[in-house]
Short mmCIF file of C-alpha atoms and ligand atoms in Angstrom, two decimals:
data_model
loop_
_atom_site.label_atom_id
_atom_site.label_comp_id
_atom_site.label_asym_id
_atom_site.label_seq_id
_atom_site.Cartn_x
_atom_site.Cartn_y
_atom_site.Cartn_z
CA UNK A 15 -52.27 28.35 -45.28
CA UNK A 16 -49.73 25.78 -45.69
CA UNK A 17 -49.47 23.37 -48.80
CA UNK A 18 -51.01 20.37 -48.17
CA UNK A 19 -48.45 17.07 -47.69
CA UNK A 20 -48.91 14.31 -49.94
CA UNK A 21 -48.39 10.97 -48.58
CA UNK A 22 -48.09 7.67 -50.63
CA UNK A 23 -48.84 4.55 -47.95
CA UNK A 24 -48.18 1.10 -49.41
CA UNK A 25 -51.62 -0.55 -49.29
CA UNK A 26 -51.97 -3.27 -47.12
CA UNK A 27 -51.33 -4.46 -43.80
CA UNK A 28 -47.99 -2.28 -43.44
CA UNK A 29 -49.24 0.62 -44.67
CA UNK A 30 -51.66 0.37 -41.82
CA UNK A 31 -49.36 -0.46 -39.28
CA UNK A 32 -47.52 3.32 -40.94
CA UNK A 33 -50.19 4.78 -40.98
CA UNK A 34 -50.81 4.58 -37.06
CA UNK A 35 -47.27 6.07 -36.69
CA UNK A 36 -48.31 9.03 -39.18
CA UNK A 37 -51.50 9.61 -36.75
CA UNK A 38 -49.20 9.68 -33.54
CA UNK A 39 -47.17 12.48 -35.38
CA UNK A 40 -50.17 14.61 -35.51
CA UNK A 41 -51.23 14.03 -38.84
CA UNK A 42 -54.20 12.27 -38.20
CA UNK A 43 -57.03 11.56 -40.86
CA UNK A 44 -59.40 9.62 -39.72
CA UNK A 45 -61.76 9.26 -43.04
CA UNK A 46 -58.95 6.69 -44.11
CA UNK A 47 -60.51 4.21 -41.48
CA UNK A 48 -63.58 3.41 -43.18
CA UNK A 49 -63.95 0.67 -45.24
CA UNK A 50 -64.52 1.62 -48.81
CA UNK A 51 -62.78 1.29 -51.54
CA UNK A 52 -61.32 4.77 -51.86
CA UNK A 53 -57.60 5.39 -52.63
CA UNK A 54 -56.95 8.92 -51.25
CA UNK A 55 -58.46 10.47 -48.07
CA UNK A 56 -57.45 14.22 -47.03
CA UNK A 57 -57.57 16.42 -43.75
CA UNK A 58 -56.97 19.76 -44.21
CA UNK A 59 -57.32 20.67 -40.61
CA UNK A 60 -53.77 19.16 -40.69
CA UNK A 61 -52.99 20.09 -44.26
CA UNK A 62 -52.16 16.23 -45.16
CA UNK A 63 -53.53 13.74 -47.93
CA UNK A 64 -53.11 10.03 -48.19
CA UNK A 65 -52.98 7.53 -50.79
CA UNK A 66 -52.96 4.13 -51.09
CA UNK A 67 -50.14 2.68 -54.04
CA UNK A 68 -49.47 -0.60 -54.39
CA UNK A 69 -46.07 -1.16 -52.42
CA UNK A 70 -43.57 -1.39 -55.13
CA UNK A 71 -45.02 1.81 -56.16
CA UNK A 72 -44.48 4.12 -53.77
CA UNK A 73 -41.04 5.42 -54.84
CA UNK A 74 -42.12 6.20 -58.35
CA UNK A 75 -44.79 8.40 -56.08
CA UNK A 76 -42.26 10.11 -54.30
CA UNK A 77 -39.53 9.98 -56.96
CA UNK A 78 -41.37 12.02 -59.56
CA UNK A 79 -42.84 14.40 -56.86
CA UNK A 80 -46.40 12.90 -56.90
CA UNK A 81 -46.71 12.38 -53.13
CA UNK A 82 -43.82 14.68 -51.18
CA UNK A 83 -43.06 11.85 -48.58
CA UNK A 84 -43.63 7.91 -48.62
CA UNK A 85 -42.80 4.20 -47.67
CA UNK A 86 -40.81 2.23 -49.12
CA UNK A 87 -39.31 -1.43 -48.83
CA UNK A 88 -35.56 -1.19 -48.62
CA UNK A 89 -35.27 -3.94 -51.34
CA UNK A 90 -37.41 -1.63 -53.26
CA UNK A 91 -35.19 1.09 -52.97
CA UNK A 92 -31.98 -1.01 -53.52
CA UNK A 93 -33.28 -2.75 -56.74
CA UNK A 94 -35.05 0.52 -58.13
CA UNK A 95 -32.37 3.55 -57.01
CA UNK A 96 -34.91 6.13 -57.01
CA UNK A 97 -33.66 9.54 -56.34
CA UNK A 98 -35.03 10.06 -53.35
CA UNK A 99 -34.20 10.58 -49.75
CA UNK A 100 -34.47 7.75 -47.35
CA UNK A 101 -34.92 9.72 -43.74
CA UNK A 102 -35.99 7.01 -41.35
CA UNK A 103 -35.66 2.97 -40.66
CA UNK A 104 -39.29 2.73 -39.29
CA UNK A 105 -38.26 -0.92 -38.75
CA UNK A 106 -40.99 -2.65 -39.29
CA UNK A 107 -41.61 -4.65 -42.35
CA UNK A 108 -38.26 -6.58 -41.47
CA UNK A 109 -37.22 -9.72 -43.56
CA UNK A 110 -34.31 -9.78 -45.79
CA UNK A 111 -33.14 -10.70 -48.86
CA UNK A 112 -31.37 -14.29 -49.59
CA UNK A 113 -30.20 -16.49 -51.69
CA UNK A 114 -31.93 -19.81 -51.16
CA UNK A 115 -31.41 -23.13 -53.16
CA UNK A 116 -32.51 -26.71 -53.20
CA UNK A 117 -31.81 -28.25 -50.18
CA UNK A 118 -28.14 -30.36 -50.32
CA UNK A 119 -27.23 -27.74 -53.23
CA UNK A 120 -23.51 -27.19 -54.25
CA UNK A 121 -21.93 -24.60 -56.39
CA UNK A 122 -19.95 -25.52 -59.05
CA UNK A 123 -17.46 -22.91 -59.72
CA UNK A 124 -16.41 -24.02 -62.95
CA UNK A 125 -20.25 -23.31 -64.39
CA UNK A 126 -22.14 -19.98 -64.65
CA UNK A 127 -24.83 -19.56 -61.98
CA UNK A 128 -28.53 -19.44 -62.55
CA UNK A 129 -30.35 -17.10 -60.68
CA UNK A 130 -33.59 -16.31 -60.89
CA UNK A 131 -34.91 -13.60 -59.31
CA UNK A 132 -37.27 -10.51 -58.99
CA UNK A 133 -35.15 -8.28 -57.60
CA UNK A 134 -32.49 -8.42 -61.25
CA UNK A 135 -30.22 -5.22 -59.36
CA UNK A 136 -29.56 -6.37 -56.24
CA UNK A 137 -28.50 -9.93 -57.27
CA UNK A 138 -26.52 -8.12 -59.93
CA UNK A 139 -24.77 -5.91 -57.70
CA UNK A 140 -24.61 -8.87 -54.76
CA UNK A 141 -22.88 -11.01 -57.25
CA UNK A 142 -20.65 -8.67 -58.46
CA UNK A 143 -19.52 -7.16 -55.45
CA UNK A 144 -18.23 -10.71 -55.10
CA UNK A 145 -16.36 -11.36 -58.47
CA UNK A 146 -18.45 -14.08 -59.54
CA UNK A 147 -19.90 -14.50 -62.83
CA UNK A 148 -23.91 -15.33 -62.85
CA UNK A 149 -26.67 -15.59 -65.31
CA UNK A 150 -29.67 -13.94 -64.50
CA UNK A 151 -33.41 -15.19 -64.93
CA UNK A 152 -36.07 -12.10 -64.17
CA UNK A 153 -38.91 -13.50 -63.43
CA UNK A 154 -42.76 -11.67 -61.55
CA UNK A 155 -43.44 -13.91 -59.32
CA UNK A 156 -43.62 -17.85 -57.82
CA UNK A 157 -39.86 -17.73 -58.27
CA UNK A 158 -39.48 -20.19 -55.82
CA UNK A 159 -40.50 -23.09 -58.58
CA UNK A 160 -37.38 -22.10 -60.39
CA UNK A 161 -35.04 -24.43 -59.18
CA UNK A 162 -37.65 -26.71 -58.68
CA UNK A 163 -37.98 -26.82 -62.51
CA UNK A 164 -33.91 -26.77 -63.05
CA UNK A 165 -34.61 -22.87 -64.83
CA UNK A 166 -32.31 -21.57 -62.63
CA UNK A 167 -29.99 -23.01 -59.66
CA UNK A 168 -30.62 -20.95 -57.45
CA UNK A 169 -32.58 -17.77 -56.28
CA UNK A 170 -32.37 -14.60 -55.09
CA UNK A 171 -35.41 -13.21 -53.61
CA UNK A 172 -37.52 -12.06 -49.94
CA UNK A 173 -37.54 -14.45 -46.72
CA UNK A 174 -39.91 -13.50 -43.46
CA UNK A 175 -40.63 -16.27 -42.13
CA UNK A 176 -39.46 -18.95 -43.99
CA UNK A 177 -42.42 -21.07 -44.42
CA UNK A 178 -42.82 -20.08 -48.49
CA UNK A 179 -38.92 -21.87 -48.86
CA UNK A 180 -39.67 -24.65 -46.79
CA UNK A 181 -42.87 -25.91 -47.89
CA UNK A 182 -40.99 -25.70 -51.55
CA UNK A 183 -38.00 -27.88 -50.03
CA UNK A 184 -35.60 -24.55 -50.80
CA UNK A 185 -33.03 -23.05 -47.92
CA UNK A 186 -31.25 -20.11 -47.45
CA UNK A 187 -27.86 -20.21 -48.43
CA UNK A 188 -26.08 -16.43 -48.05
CA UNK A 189 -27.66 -13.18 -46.70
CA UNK A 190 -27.39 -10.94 -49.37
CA UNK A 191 -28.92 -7.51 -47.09
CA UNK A 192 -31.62 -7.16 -44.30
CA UNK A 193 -34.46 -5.27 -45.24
CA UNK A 194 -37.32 -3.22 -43.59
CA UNK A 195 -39.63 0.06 -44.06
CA UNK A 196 -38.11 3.31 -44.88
CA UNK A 197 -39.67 6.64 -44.70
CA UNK A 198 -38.72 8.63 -48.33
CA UNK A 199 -39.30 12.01 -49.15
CA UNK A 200 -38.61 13.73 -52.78
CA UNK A 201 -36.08 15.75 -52.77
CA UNK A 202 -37.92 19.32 -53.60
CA UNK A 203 -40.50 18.87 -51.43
CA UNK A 204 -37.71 17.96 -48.73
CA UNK A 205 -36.81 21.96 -49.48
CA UNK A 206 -39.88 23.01 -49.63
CA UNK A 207 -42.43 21.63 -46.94
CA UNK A 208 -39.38 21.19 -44.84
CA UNK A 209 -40.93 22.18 -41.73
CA UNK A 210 -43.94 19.59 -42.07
CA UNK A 211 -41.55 16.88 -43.05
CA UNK A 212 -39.01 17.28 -40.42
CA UNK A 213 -41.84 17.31 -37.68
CA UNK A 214 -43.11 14.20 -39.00
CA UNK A 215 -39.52 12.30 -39.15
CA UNK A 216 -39.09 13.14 -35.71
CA UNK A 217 -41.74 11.81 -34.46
CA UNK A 218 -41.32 8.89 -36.59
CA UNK A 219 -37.97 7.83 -35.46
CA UNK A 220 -38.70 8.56 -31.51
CA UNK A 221 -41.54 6.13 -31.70
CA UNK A 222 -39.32 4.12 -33.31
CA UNK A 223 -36.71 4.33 -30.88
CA UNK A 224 -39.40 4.28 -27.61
CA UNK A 225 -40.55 0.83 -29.58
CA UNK A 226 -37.00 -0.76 -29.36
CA UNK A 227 -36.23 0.66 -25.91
CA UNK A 228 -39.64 -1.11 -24.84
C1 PRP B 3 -42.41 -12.71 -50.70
C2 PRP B 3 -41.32 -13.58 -51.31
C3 PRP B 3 -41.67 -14.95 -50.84
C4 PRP B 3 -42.41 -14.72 -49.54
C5 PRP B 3 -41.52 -15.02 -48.37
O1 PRP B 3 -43.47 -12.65 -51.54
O2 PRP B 3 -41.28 -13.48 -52.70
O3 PRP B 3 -42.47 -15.62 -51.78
O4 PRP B 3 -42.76 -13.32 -49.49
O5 PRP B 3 -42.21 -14.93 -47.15
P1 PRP B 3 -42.02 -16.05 -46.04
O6 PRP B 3 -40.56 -16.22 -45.79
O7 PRP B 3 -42.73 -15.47 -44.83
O8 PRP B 3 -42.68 -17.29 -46.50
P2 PRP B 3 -44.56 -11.52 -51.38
O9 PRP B 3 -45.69 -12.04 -50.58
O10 PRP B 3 -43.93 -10.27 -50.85
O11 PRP B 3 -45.05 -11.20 -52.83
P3 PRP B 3 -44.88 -11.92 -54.24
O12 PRP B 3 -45.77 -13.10 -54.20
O13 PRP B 3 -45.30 -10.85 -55.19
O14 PRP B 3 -43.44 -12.28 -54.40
#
């Protein structure tokens, strides 16, 4: 019999949007539809097991070879570098990360910028990539009140839609990268249940592609 794949899903409304794509592949499970509180749900028939992690999770999952496949927010992967590999943009989950300020904000080149930020890497690495010198807040959450408050001057964090900056008077100011869902595997398992990972890859990224040919 074949090992059974372990699958971290980021709970939530994208993990069951994933999760569909998973089913299509063959990997169905369909225990995971009721509503209960339960975290893992298994099929053997098709050797696979599911989990729900909290999104920002998933790549320590996957990373330390808890769950042999998973996904992951790009931004996740770009502020955490887990050593993983990223095998498919399921693209879905799209937004991107930006720096937004005040509205009628100007830089002042001769001060240090404030940024506060969740995501502490990639506005490290945005920032340095351009030469300039910044001071960096970390904050968990509600950064958006930051430069409301004058604790930073600007930020450095997730727009979708937009509405979150707007209704706190904040605009984008630079792109720093687009993000969206990527399908990670851990590198053993990548060896070792090669066969069941490549199938479901495949499938993966033709659905994705027959989506944006649509
Ligand atoms: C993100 C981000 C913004 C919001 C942007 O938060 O931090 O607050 O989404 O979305 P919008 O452009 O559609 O308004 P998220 O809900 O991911 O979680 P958080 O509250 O933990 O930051």
């Amino acid at each position: 019999m074949k090992p059974m794949l372990n699958v971290a899903l980021p709970k939530g409304r994208l993990g069951e949007r994933v999760y569909a794509m998973f089913e299509k592949a063959g990997f169905e499970c369909p225990s995971i539809k009721e509503t209960n509180r339960k975290l893992i749900f298994e099929n053997e028939a098709c050797g696979v097991r599911y989990f729900w992690v909290k999104p920002s999770d998933v790549a320590i999952y996957v990373a330390r070879g808890a769950a042999d496949i998973g996904v992951a927010g790009k931004d996740i992967l770009l502020e955490y570098e887990p050593d993983v590999y990223e095998l498919v943009d399921l693209h879905t989950g799209v937004c991107r990360m930006a720096v937004a300020a005040p509205k009628g904000f100007r830089y002042d080149p001769s001060r240090t910028l404030k940024v506060a930020t969740k995501f502490s890497n990639i506005a490290k690495n945005y920032y340095a990539s351009q030469g300039r010198d910044i001071d960096i807040i970390h904050l968990n959450g509600s950064i958006e009140i930051a430069p409301i408050l004058g604790l930073s001057d600007v930020i450095v964090d997730i727009v979708e839609t937009g509405i979150t900056l707007k209704e706190n008077d904040l605009e984008v100011i630079e792109t720093v990268v687009p993000i969206s869902a990527r399908l990670i595997a851990n590198k053993a398992s990548f060896k070792f249940k090669n066969e069941q990972i490549e199938k479901i890859a495949n499938s993966i990224s033709m659905q994705v592609q027959a989506e944006a040919n649509k």
